[in-house]
PDB file of C-alpha atoms and ligand atoms in Angstrom:
ATOM      1  CA  MET K   1     -68.748 -82.227  24.281  1.00 63.00           C
ATOM      2  CA  THR K   2     -67.018 -79.096  26.471  1.00 74.00           C
ATOM      3  CA  ASP K   3     -63.107 -79.271  26.706  1.00 87.00           C
ATOM      4  CA  ARG K   4     -64.186 -77.458  30.077  1.00 96.00           C
ATOM      5  CA  LYS K   5     -64.733 -79.372  32.932  1.00 98.00           C
ATOM      6  CA  ILE K   6     -67.761 -80.241  33.901  1.00 98.00           C
ATOM      7  CA  ALA K   7     -68.918 -79.680  37.831  1.00 99.00           C
ATOM      8  CA  LEU K   8     -72.826 -80.872  38.944  1.00 99.00           C
ATOM      9  CA  VAL K   9     -73.451 -78.650  42.324  1.00 99.00           C
ATOM     10  CA  THR K  10     -77.023 -80.257  44.319  1.00 98.00           C
ATOM     11  CA  GLY K  11     -79.553 -77.764  45.657  1.00 98.00           C
ATOM     12  CA  GLY K  12     -77.897 -75.051  43.391  1.00 98.00           C
ATOM     13  CA  SER K  13     -79.976 -72.487  42.250  1.00 97.00           C
ATOM     14  CA  ARG K  14     -79.610 -70.148  45.652  1.00 95.00           C
ATOM     15  CA  GLY K  15     -77.695 -69.758  48.602  1.00 95.00           C
ATOM     16  CA  ILE K  16     -74.568 -71.593  49.394  1.00 98.00           C
ATOM     17  CA  GLY K  17     -75.105 -73.951  45.917  1.00 98.00           C
ATOM     18  CA  LEU K  18     -75.435 -71.199  43.614  1.00 98.00           C
ATOM     19  CA  CYS K  19     -72.567 -69.383  44.847  1.00 98.00           C
ATOM     20  CA  CYS K  20     -70.385 -72.563  44.768  1.00 98.00           C
ATOM     21  CA  ALA K  21     -71.894 -72.664  41.168  1.00 99.00           C
ATOM     22  CA  LYS K  22     -70.944 -69.310  40.044  1.00 98.00           C
ATOM     23  CA  GLU K  23     -67.204 -69.658  42.021  1.00 98.00           C
ATOM     24  CA  LEU K  24     -66.960 -72.918  40.040  1.00 99.00           C
ATOM     25  CA  ALA K  25     -67.824 -71.181  36.477  1.00 98.00           C
ATOM     26  CA  ALA K  26     -65.626 -68.308  37.586  1.00 98.00           C
ATOM     27  CA  ALA K  27     -62.956 -70.980  37.316  1.00 98.00           C
ATOM     28  CA  GLY K  28     -64.020 -71.513  33.678  1.00 98.00           C
ATOM     29  CA  CYS K  29     -66.163 -74.493  34.483  1.00 98.00           C
ATOM     30  CA  ASP K  30     -69.743 -75.765  33.087  1.00 98.00           C
ATOM     31  CA  ILE K  31     -72.130 -75.784  35.667  1.00 98.00           C
ATOM     32  CA  ILE K  32     -74.873 -78.501  35.873  1.00 98.00           C
ATOM     33  CA  ILE K  33     -77.512 -76.969  38.908  1.00 98.00           C
ATOM     34  CA  ASN K  34     -79.846 -79.481  40.401  1.00 98.00           C
ATOM     35  CA  ASP K  35     -82.795 -78.232  42.628  1.00 98.00           C
ATOM     36  CA  ILE K  36     -86.070 -79.501  43.546  1.00 97.00           C
ATOM     37  CA  CYS K  37     -88.044 -76.820  42.497  1.00 96.00           C
ATOM     38  CA  ALA K  38     -89.261 -76.065  38.105  1.00 96.00           C
ATOM     39  CA  GLN K  39     -86.844 -74.896  36.191  1.00 95.00           C
ATOM     40  CA  GLU K  40     -88.925 -71.570  36.260  1.00 97.00           C
ATOM     41  CA  GLN K  41     -87.470 -70.901  39.287  1.00 98.00           C
ATOM     42  CA  ALA K  42     -83.627 -71.589  38.508  1.00 98.00           C
ATOM     43  CA  GLN K  43     -83.555 -69.525  34.977  1.00 98.00           C
ATOM     44  CA  PRO K  44     -82.230 -66.620  36.747  1.00 98.00           C
ATOM     45  CA  ALA K  45     -79.725 -68.671  38.767  1.00 98.00           C
ATOM     46  CA  LEU K  46     -78.760 -69.971  35.372  1.00 98.00           C
ATOM     47  CA  ASP K  47     -78.564 -66.882  33.993  1.00 98.00           C
ATOM     48  CA  GLU K  48     -76.501 -65.452  36.601  1.00 98.00           C
ATOM     49  CA  ILE K  49     -74.339 -68.791  35.954  1.00 98.00           C
ATOM     50  CA  LYS K  50     -73.733 -67.896  31.921  1.00 98.00           C
ATOM     51  CA  ALA K  51     -73.506 -64.327  32.366  1.00 98.00           C
ATOM     52  CA  LEU K  52     -69.776 -65.777  33.472  1.00 98.00           C
ATOM     53  CA  GLY K  53     -69.079 -66.844  29.689  1.00 98.00           C
ATOM     54  CA  VAL K  54     -69.774 -70.945  30.747  1.00 98.00           C
ATOM     55  CA  ASN K  55     -72.431 -73.237  29.618  1.00 98.00           C
ATOM     56  CA  ALA K  56     -75.341 -74.089  32.519  1.00 98.00           C
ATOM     57  CA  TYR K  57     -77.960 -76.692  32.684  1.00 98.00           C
ATOM     58  CA  PHE K  58     -80.775 -77.397  34.673  1.00 98.00           C
ATOM     59  CA  TYR K  59     -82.091 -80.850  36.287  1.00 98.00           C
ATOM     60  CA  SER K  60     -85.383 -81.324  38.251  1.00 98.00           C
ATOM     61  CA  PHE K  61     -85.236 -83.995  40.665  1.00 98.00           C
ATOM     62  CA  ASP K  62     -85.395 -84.951  44.418  1.00 98.00           C
ATOM     63  CA  VAL K  63     -81.672 -85.666  45.890  1.00 98.00           C
ATOM     64  CA  SER K  64     -83.243 -88.165  48.041  1.00 98.00           C
ATOM     65  CA  ASN K  65     -84.920 -90.272  45.050  1.00 98.00           C
ATOM     66  CA  PHE K  66     -81.959 -93.053  44.066  1.00 98.00           C
ATOM     67  CA  GLU K  67     -84.417 -93.908  41.342  1.00 98.00           C
ATOM     68  CA  ALA K  68     -84.976 -90.192  40.195  1.00 98.00           C
ATOM     69  CA  VAL K  69     -81.351 -89.618  40.919  1.00 98.00           C
ATOM     70  CA  GLY K  70     -80.012 -92.573  38.972  1.00 98.00           C
ATOM     71  CA  GLU K  71     -82.077 -91.429  35.681  1.00 98.00           C
ATOM     72  CA  ASN K  72     -81.064 -88.054  35.640  1.00 98.00           C
ATOM     73  CA  VAL K  73     -77.191 -88.781  35.824  1.00 98.00           C
ATOM     74  CA  SER K  74     -77.933 -90.821  33.230  1.00 98.00           C
ATOM     75  CA  LYS K  75     -79.347 -87.841  31.098  1.00 98.00           C
ATOM     76  CA  MET K  76     -76.489 -85.575  32.285  1.00 98.00           C
ATOM     77  CA  ILE K  77     -73.913 -88.134  31.124  1.00 98.00           C
ATOM     78  CA  GLU K  78     -75.962 -88.907  27.976  1.00 98.00           C
ATOM     79  CA  ASN K  79     -76.120 -85.395  27.051  1.00 98.00           C
ATOM     80  CA  HIS K  80     -72.900 -83.484  28.686  1.00 98.00           C
ATOM     81  CA  GLY K  81     -70.798 -86.630  28.297  1.00 97.00           C
ATOM     82  CA  LYS K  82     -68.837 -86.197  31.892  1.00 98.00           C
ATOM     83  CA  ILE K  83     -69.463 -85.316  35.414  1.00 98.00           C
ATOM     84  CA  ASP K  84     -65.654 -83.862  36.947  1.00 98.00           C
ATOM     85  CA  VAL K  85     -66.879 -82.326  40.026  1.00 99.00           C
ATOM     86  CA  LEU K  86     -69.439 -82.760  42.434  1.00 99.00           C
ATOM     87  CA  ILE K  87     -70.633 -80.682  45.347  1.00 99.00           C
ATOM     88  CA  ASN K  88     -73.146 -82.370  47.467  1.00 99.00           C
ATOM     89  CA  ASN K  89     -74.974 -78.863  48.703  1.00 98.00           C
ATOM     90  CA  ALA K  90     -78.477 -79.498  48.793  1.00 98.00           C
ATOM     91  CA  GLY K  91     -79.747 -80.102  52.274  1.00 97.00           C
ATOM     92  CA  ILE K  92     -82.736 -78.534  54.789  1.00 97.00           C
ATOM     93  CA  THR K  93     -83.387 -78.499  58.379  1.00 96.00           C
ATOM     94  CA  LYS K  94     -86.332 -79.432  60.578  1.00 97.00           C
ATOM     95  CA  ASP K  95     -85.012 -78.021  64.254  1.00 96.00           C
ATOM     96  CA  GLY K  96     -86.870 -78.774  67.695  1.00 97.00           C
ATOM     97  CA  LEU K  97     -85.822 -80.513  71.217  1.00 98.00           C
ATOM     98  CA  PHE K  98     -85.046 -84.298  70.614  1.00 98.00           C
ATOM     99  CA  VAL K  99     -87.888 -85.414  72.976  1.00 98.00           C
ATOM    100  CA  ARG K 100     -90.437 -83.926  70.996  1.00 97.00           C
ATOM    101  CA  MET K 101     -88.891 -84.601  67.623  1.00 98.00           C
ATOM    102  CA  LEU K 102     -91.313 -86.548  65.458  1.00 98.00           C
ATOM    103  CA  PRO K 103     -90.207 -90.090  63.670  1.00 98.00           C
ATOM    104  CA  GLU K 104     -91.199 -87.605  60.215  1.00 98.00           C
ATOM    105  CA  GLN K 105     -88.895 -84.660  60.930  1.00 98.00           C
ATOM    106  CA  TRP K 106     -85.839 -87.524  61.606  1.00 98.00           C
ATOM    107  CA  GLU K 107     -86.373 -89.127  58.338  1.00 98.00           C
ATOM    108  CA  LYS K 108     -86.968 -86.301  55.890  1.00 98.00           C
ATOM    109  CA  VAL K 109     -83.719 -84.461  57.376  1.00 98.00           C
ATOM    110  CA  ILE K 110     -81.565 -87.627  56.947  1.00 98.00           C
ATOM    111  CA  ASN K 111     -83.314 -88.512  53.610  1.00 98.00           C
ATOM    112  CA  ILE K 112     -82.496 -85.042  51.820  1.00 98.00           C
ATOM    113  CA  ASN K 113     -79.151 -84.055  53.912  1.00 98.00           C
ATOM    114  CA  LEU K 114     -77.759 -87.652  54.492  1.00 98.00           C
ATOM    115  CA  ASN K 115     -78.974 -90.403  51.995  1.00 98.00           C
ATOM    116  CA  SER K 116     -78.753 -87.844  49.198  1.00 98.00           C
ATOM    117  CA  VAL K 117     -75.151 -88.050  49.184  1.00 99.00           C
ATOM    118  CA  TYR K 118     -75.279 -91.650  49.107  1.00 98.00           C
ATOM    119  CA  CYS K 119     -77.667 -91.433  45.894  1.00 98.00           C
ATOM    120  CA  VAL K 120     -76.156 -88.856  44.039  1.00 99.00           C
ATOM    121  CA  SER K 121     -72.535 -89.955  44.590  1.00 99.00           C
ATOM    122  CA  HIS K 122     -73.505 -93.720  44.002  1.00 98.00           C
ATOM    123  CA  HIS K 123     -74.977 -92.885  40.743  1.00 98.00           C
ATOM    124  CA  VAL K 124     -72.078 -90.579  39.803  1.00 98.00           C
ATOM    125  CA  ILE K 125     -68.695 -91.897  40.957  1.00 98.00           C
ATOM    126  CA  LYS K 126     -69.226 -94.896  38.717  1.00 98.00           C
ATOM    127  CA  HIS K 127     -68.918 -92.592  35.644  1.00 98.00           C
ATOM    128  CA  MET K 128     -65.947 -90.709  37.639  1.00 98.00           C
ATOM    129  CA  MET K 129     -64.097 -94.456  37.912  1.00 98.00           C
ATOM    130  CA  LYS K 130     -64.345 -94.789  34.513  1.00 98.00           C
ATOM    131  CA  ALA K 131     -62.918 -91.599  33.863  1.00 98.00           C
ATOM    132  CA  ARG K 132     -60.101 -92.226  36.419  1.00 97.00           C
ATOM    133  CA  GLN K 133     -60.529 -89.132  37.946  1.00 98.00           C
ATOM    134  CA  GLY K 134     -62.922 -87.159  40.120  1.00 98.00           C
ATOM    135  CA  SER K 135     -63.791 -84.801  42.816  1.00 98.00           C
ATOM    136  CA  ILE K 136     -66.290 -84.827  45.187  1.00 99.00           C
ATOM    137  CA  VAL K 137     -67.001 -81.873  47.765  1.00 99.00           C
ATOM    138  CA  ASN K 138     -69.714 -82.881  50.376  1.00 99.00           C
ATOM    139  CA  MET K 139     -71.553 -80.273  52.194  1.00 98.00           C
ATOM    140  CA  ALA K 140     -71.304 -80.885  56.048  1.00 98.00           C
ATOM    141  CA  SER K 141     -71.461 -78.198  58.782  1.00 98.00           C
ATOM    142  CA  ILE K 142     -69.487 -77.522  61.943  1.00 98.00           C
ATOM    143  CA  VAL K 143     -72.920 -79.123  64.078  1.00 98.00           C
ATOM    144  CA  GLY K 144     -71.900 -82.485  63.131  1.00 98.00           C
ATOM    145  CA  VAL K 145     -68.598 -81.952  64.214  1.00 98.00           C
ATOM    146  CA  TYR K 146     -69.279 -80.385  67.685  1.00 97.00           C
ATOM    147  CA  GLY K 147     -73.715 -81.066  67.690  1.00 97.00           C
ATOM    148  CA  ASN K 148     -75.897 -78.700  68.538  1.00 96.00           C
ATOM    149  CA  PRO K 149     -78.974 -78.708  70.964  1.00 97.00           C
ATOM    150  CA  GLY K 150     -82.054 -78.824  68.750  1.00 97.00           C
ATOM    151  CA  GLN K 151     -80.495 -80.305  65.525  1.00 97.00           C
ATOM    152  CA  ALA K 152     -80.095 -84.041  66.777  1.00 98.00           C
ATOM    153  CA  ASN K 153     -81.716 -84.640  63.210  1.00 98.00           C
ATOM    154  CA  TYR K 154     -79.426 -82.244  61.636  1.00 98.00           C
ATOM    155  CA  SER K 155     -76.534 -82.755  63.358  1.00 98.00           C
ATOM    156  CA  ALA K 156     -76.352 -86.404  63.034  1.00 98.00           C
ATOM    157  CA  SER K 157     -77.127 -86.250  59.298  1.00 99.00           C
ATOM    158  CA  LYS K 158     -74.196 -84.042  59.152  1.00 98.00           C
ATOM    159  CA  ALA K 159     -71.840 -86.438  61.041  1.00 99.00           C
ATOM    160  CA  GLY K 160     -72.938 -89.027  58.986  1.00 99.00           C
ATOM    161  CA  ILE K 161     -72.092 -86.988  56.029  1.00 99.00           C
ATOM    162  CA  ILE K 162     -67.854 -86.146  57.666  1.00 99.00           C
ATOM    163  CA  GLY K 163     -67.952 -90.634  58.135  1.00 98.00           C
ATOM    164  CA  LEU K 164     -68.815 -91.219  54.828  1.00 99.00           C
ATOM    165  CA  THR K 165     -66.800 -88.607  52.916  1.00 99.00           C
ATOM    166  CA  LYS K 166     -63.848 -89.784  54.929  1.00 98.00           C
ATOM    167  CA  THR K 167     -64.662 -93.572  53.858  1.00 98.00           C
ATOM    168  CA  LEU K 168     -65.193 -92.602  49.809  1.00 98.00           C
ATOM    169  CA  SER K 169     -61.734 -90.870  50.160  1.00 98.00           C
ATOM    170  CA  LYS K 170     -60.276 -94.110  51.299  1.00 98.00           C
ATOM    171  CA  GLU K 171     -61.902 -96.508  48.615  1.00 98.00           C
ATOM    172  CA  PHE K 172     -61.473 -94.085  45.752  1.00 98.00           C
ATOM    173  CA  GLY K 173     -58.321 -92.477  46.421  1.00 98.00           C
ATOM    174  CA  SER K 174     -56.522 -95.681  43.843  1.00 98.00           C
ATOM    175  CA  ARG K 175     -58.874 -94.292  41.123  1.00 98.00           C
ATOM    176  CA  ASN K 176     -57.621 -90.517  41.291  1.00 98.00           C
ATOM    177  CA  ILE K 177     -60.960 -89.400  42.878  1.00 99.00           C
ATOM    178  CA  ARG K 178     -60.770 -86.924  45.931  1.00 99.00           C
ATOM    179  CA  VAL K 179     -63.653 -86.219  48.405  1.00 99.00           C
ATOM    180  CA  ASN K 180     -63.567 -83.775  50.615  1.00 99.00           C
ATOM    181  CA  ALA K 181     -66.279 -82.209  52.978  1.00 99.00           C
ATOM    182  CA  VAL K 182     -66.677 -78.292  54.608  1.00 98.00           C
ATOM    183  CA  ALA K 183     -68.256 -77.701  57.051  1.00 98.00           C
ATOM    184  CA  PRO K 184     -69.937 -73.628  57.374  1.00 98.00           C
ATOM    185  CA  GLY K 185     -70.430 -72.105  60.626  1.00 97.00           C
ATOM    186  CA  PHE K 186     -73.351 -69.682  60.541  1.00 96.00           C
ATOM    187  CA  ILE K 187     -73.814 -68.191  56.907  1.00 97.00           C
ATOM    188  CA  LYS K 188     -75.805 -65.863  55.901  1.00 94.00           C
ATOM    189  CA  THR K 189     -78.580 -67.638  54.034  1.00 91.00           C
ATOM    190  CA  PRO K 190     -82.537 -68.055  54.167  1.00 83.00           C
ATOM    191  CA  MET K 191     -82.041 -70.937  56.307  1.00 80.00           C
ATOM    192  CA  THR K 192     -80.199 -68.793  58.668  1.00 85.00           C
ATOM    193  CA  GLU K 193     -82.580 -65.640  58.258  1.00 86.00           C
ATOM    194  CA  GLY K 194     -84.535 -65.862  61.770  1.00 86.00           C
ATOM    195  CA  LEU K 195     -81.333 -65.852  63.805  1.00 87.00           C
ATOM    196  CA  ASP K 196     -79.933 -62.615  66.244  1.00 90.00           C
ATOM    197  CA  ALA K 197     -77.181 -62.485  63.986  1.00 91.00           C
ATOM    198  CA  GLU K 198     -75.467 -59.861  66.023  1.00 91.00           C
ATOM    199  CA  LYS K 199     -75.586 -62.279  69.152  1.00 93.00           C
ATOM    200  CA  ILE K 200     -74.360 -64.937  67.422  1.00 93.00           C
ATOM    201  CA  ALA K 201     -71.081 -62.905  65.772  1.00 95.00           C
ATOM    202  CA  GLN K 202     -70.181 -61.998  69.301  1.00 96.00           C
ATOM    203  CA  TYR K 203     -69.109 -65.796  69.814  1.00 95.00           C
ATOM    204  CA  ILE K 204     -66.718 -65.642  66.596  1.00 97.00           C
ATOM    205  CA  SER K 205     -63.216 -64.466  66.255  1.00 98.00           C
ATOM    206  CA  LEU K 206     -63.571 -62.602  62.865  1.00 98.00           C
ATOM    207  CA  ARG K 207     -67.091 -61.433  64.912  1.00 97.00           C
ATOM    208  CA  ARG K 208     -69.246 -61.645  61.437  1.00 96.00           C
ATOM    209  CA  LEU K 209     -71.237 -64.020  60.328  1.00 96.00           C
ATOM    210  CA  GLY K 210     -69.833 -66.299  56.632  1.00 97.00           C
ATOM    211  CA  GLU K 211     -71.091 -64.808  53.356  1.00 98.00           C
ATOM    212  CA  THR K 212     -72.209 -67.796  50.977  1.00 98.00           C
ATOM    213  CA  GLU K 213     -68.420 -66.947  49.333  1.00 98.00           C
ATOM    214  CA  ASP K 214     -66.521 -67.621  51.944  1.00 98.00           C
ATOM    215  CA  VAL K 215     -67.758 -71.189  52.034  1.00 98.00           C
ATOM    216  CA  ALA K 216     -67.201 -71.142  47.642  1.00 99.00           C
ATOM    217  CA  LYS K 217     -64.313 -70.000  47.670  1.00 98.00           C
ATOM    218  CA  THR K 218     -63.196 -73.344  49.639  1.00 98.00           C
ATOM    219  CA  VAL K 219     -65.339 -75.131  48.067  1.00 99.00           C
ATOM    220  CA  LYS K 220     -63.108 -74.445  44.977  1.00 99.00           C
ATOM    221  CA  PHE K 221     -60.115 -75.244  46.124  1.00 98.00           C
ATOM    222  CA  LEU K 222     -61.252 -78.241  47.312  1.00 99.00           C
ATOM    223  CA  ALA K 223     -63.069 -79.336  44.722  1.00 99.00           C
ATOM    224  CA  LEU K 224     -59.994 -77.561  41.467  1.00 98.00           C
ATOM    225  CA  ASP K 225     -56.854 -76.935  43.205  1.00 98.00           C
ATOM    226  CA  ALA K 226     -56.335 -79.262  46.123  1.00 98.00           C
ATOM    227  CA  ASP K 227     -54.599 -82.255  43.953  1.00 98.00           C
ATOM    228  CA  TYR K 228     -53.210 -83.573  47.060  1.00 98.00           C
ATOM    229  CA  VAL K 229     -56.072 -83.327  49.883  1.00 98.00           C
ATOM    230  CA  THR K 230     -58.545 -85.793  50.531  1.00 98.00           C
ATOM    231  CA  GLY K 231     -60.925 -87.355  52.962  1.00 98.00           C
ATOM    232  CA  GLN K 232     -60.369 -83.772  54.623  1.00 98.00           C
ATOM    233  CA  VAL K 233     -63.272 -81.625  56.507  1.00 98.00           C
ATOM    234  CA  ILE K 234     -62.593 -78.130  56.357  1.00 98.00           C
ATOM    235  CA  GLU K 235     -64.435 -75.880  59.157  1.00 98.00           C
ATOM    236  CA  VAL K 236     -65.123 -72.263  57.507  1.00 98.00           C
ATOM    237  CA  ASP K 237     -66.504 -70.524  60.965  1.00 98.00           C
ATOM    238  CA  GLY K 238     -64.928 -67.513  61.157  1.00 98.00           C
ATOM    239  CA  GLY K 239     -63.203 -69.391  64.305  1.00 98.00           C
ATOM    240  CA  LEU K 240     -66.379 -69.446  65.877  1.00 96.00           C
ATOM    241  CA  THR K 241     -65.467 -73.436  67.154  1.00 93.00           C
ATOM    242  CA  ILE K 242     -61.390 -72.869  68.241  1.00 91.00           C
TER     243      ILE K 242
HETATM  244  P1  NAP M 301     -80.183 -73.019  51.401  1.00 86.41           P
HETATM  245  O1  NAP M 301     -80.632 -72.130  50.626  1.00 86.41           O
HETATM  246  O2  NAP M 301     -81.758 -73.458  52.193  1.00 86.41           O
HETATM  247  O3  NAP M 301     -80.629 -74.207  50.178  1.00 86.41           O
HETATM  248  C1  NAP M 301     -80.486 -75.128  50.274  1.00 86.41           C
HETATM  249  C2  NAP M 301     -81.017 -75.849  48.259  1.00 86.41           C
HETATM  250  O4  NAP M 301     -81.451 -77.204  48.394  1.00 86.41           O
HETATM  251  C3  NAP M 301     -82.451 -75.284  47.666  1.00 86.41           C
HETATM  252  O5  NAP M 301     -82.141 -74.396  46.671  1.00 86.41           O
HETATM  253  C4  NAP M 301     -83.360 -76.185  48.014  1.00 86.41           C
HETATM  254  O6  NAP M 301     -84.199 -76.387  46.869  1.00 86.41           O
HETATM  255  C5  NAP M 301     -82.475 -77.771  47.521  1.00 86.41           C
HETATM  256  N1  NAP M 301     -82.997 -78.801  47.870  1.00 86.41           N
HETATM  257  C6  NAP M 301     -83.626 -79.240  49.491  1.00 86.41           C
HETATM  258  N2  NAP M 301     -84.291 -80.228  49.213  1.00 86.41           N
HETATM  259  C7  NAP M 301     -83.994 -80.301  48.020  1.00 86.41           C
HETATM  260  C8  NAP M 301     -84.239 -82.067  48.053  1.00 86.41           C
HETATM  261  N3  NAP M 301     -85.184 -82.527  48.163  1.00 86.41           N
HETATM  262  N4  NAP M 301     -83.814 -81.832  46.589  1.00 86.41           N
HETATM  263  C9  NAP M 301     -82.484 -81.484  45.553  1.00 86.41           C
HETATM  264  N5  NAP M 301     -83.180 -79.806  46.439  1.00 86.41           N
HETATM  265  C10 NAP M 301     -83.213 -79.603  47.212  1.00 86.41           C
HETATM  266  O7  NAP M 301     -79.504 -73.389  52.202  1.00 86.41           O
HETATM  267  P2  NAP M 301     -77.733 -73.115  52.147  1.00 86.41           P
HETATM  268  O8  NAP M 301     -77.950 -72.328  53.375  1.00 86.41           O
HETATM  269  O9  NAP M 301     -77.548 -71.986  51.483  1.00 86.41           O
HETATM  270  O10 NAP M 301     -77.801 -74.248  52.532  1.00 86.41           O
HETATM  271  C11 NAP M 301     -76.806 -75.375  51.374  1.00 86.41           C
HETATM  272  C12 NAP M 301     -75.897 -76.009  52.383  1.00 86.41           C
HETATM  273  O11 NAP M 301     -75.322 -75.754  53.522  1.00 86.41           O
HETATM  274  C13 NAP M 301     -77.327 -77.013  53.321  1.00 86.41           C
HETATM  275  O12 NAP M 301     -76.604 -78.664  53.015  1.00 86.41           O
HETATM  276  C14 NAP M 301     -77.101 -76.810  54.679  1.00 86.41           C
HETATM  277  O13 NAP M 301     -77.076 -77.958  55.364  1.00 86.41           O
HETATM  278  C15 NAP M 301     -75.311 -76.456  54.637  1.00 86.41           C
HETATM  279  N6  NAP M 301     -74.970 -75.601  55.577  1.00 86.41           N
HETATM  280  C16 NAP M 301     -75.693 -74.029  56.041  1.00 86.41           C
HETATM  281  C17 NAP M 301     -75.416 -73.630  57.143  1.00 86.41           C
HETATM  282  C18 NAP M 301     -76.041 -71.891  56.850  1.00 86.41           C
HETATM  283  O14 NAP M 301     -75.812 -71.274  57.719  1.00 86.41           O
HETATM  284  N7  NAP M 301     -76.616 -71.542  55.969  1.00 86.41           N
HETATM  285  C19 NAP M 301     -74.251 -73.783  57.713  1.00 86.41           C
HETATM  286  C20 NAP M 301     -74.052 -75.032  57.625  1.00 86.41           C
HETATM  287  C21 NAP M 301     -74.071 -75.745  56.423  1.00 86.41           C
HETATM  288  P3  NAP M 301     -85.721 -74.980  46.847  1.00 86.41           P
HETATM  289  O15 NAP M 301     -85.243 -73.660  47.126  1.00 86.41           O
HETATM  290  O16 NAP M 301     -86.814 -75.698  45.980  1.00 86.41           O
HETATM  291  O17 NAP M 301     -86.292 -75.766  48.707  1.00 86.41           O
END
């Protein structure tokens, strides 16, 4: 077993998740990335992380499948001994106006964005409790705080994550486990590719969309540095919502 901290990042093969994994690797953590894709597709991400001088591992499973998460977390503990840091990052959108929103559109987003945080945290936190230490950072969104037309499913999932973050911080604080959330605004990733960046930038104090690094630096701060911070939601939105 390594002396380094081990961080598990869900949805970590691209976008914000990969950037968080690299930021934590640069800070000296060994990294486990999860994604729903095959090993082959995650290999470039693994190579990028390993190039930072740490160990990197990949586990393919659906974060919203309670049994699959349980089996994979058990394998991780068997193979690597511990999980010090958990970044619940995996997420999707299936936008549409509420009156036209189909049950499957609602359920899929709630499952993958919110139920997944229950599934992964439930299995990982048992091991953090035994270790009497741990840090969890959940990926929320500003729309979970302020709402957004056309994103009833997504904003409800992210608001749920915020409630869950606060409750877990209270339930597990006495075990030295911190639970925080980051609420990004508009960040340049495949998820926001279709948006009119120039138009949106007019409403942002810093006049630009965020980079994945902007989120990853805040995630790293909460995960590794902020020893006396728990139950907090930090908005990383360039001043969009003030
Ligand atoms: P992204 O580029 O689409 O990455 C999401 C990752 O999650 C992908 O690697 C995806 O895998 C993975 N994933 C999806 N379903 C999964 C499942 N069932 N099990 C395991 N992994 C799964 O999105 P992103 O923009 O980086 O977003 C990352 C997080 O930040 C999300 O929670 C998102 O809601 C949040 N966020 C993003 C923004 C933004 O502006 N981009 C703003 C606020 C919050 P595949 O590639 O295999 O599908």
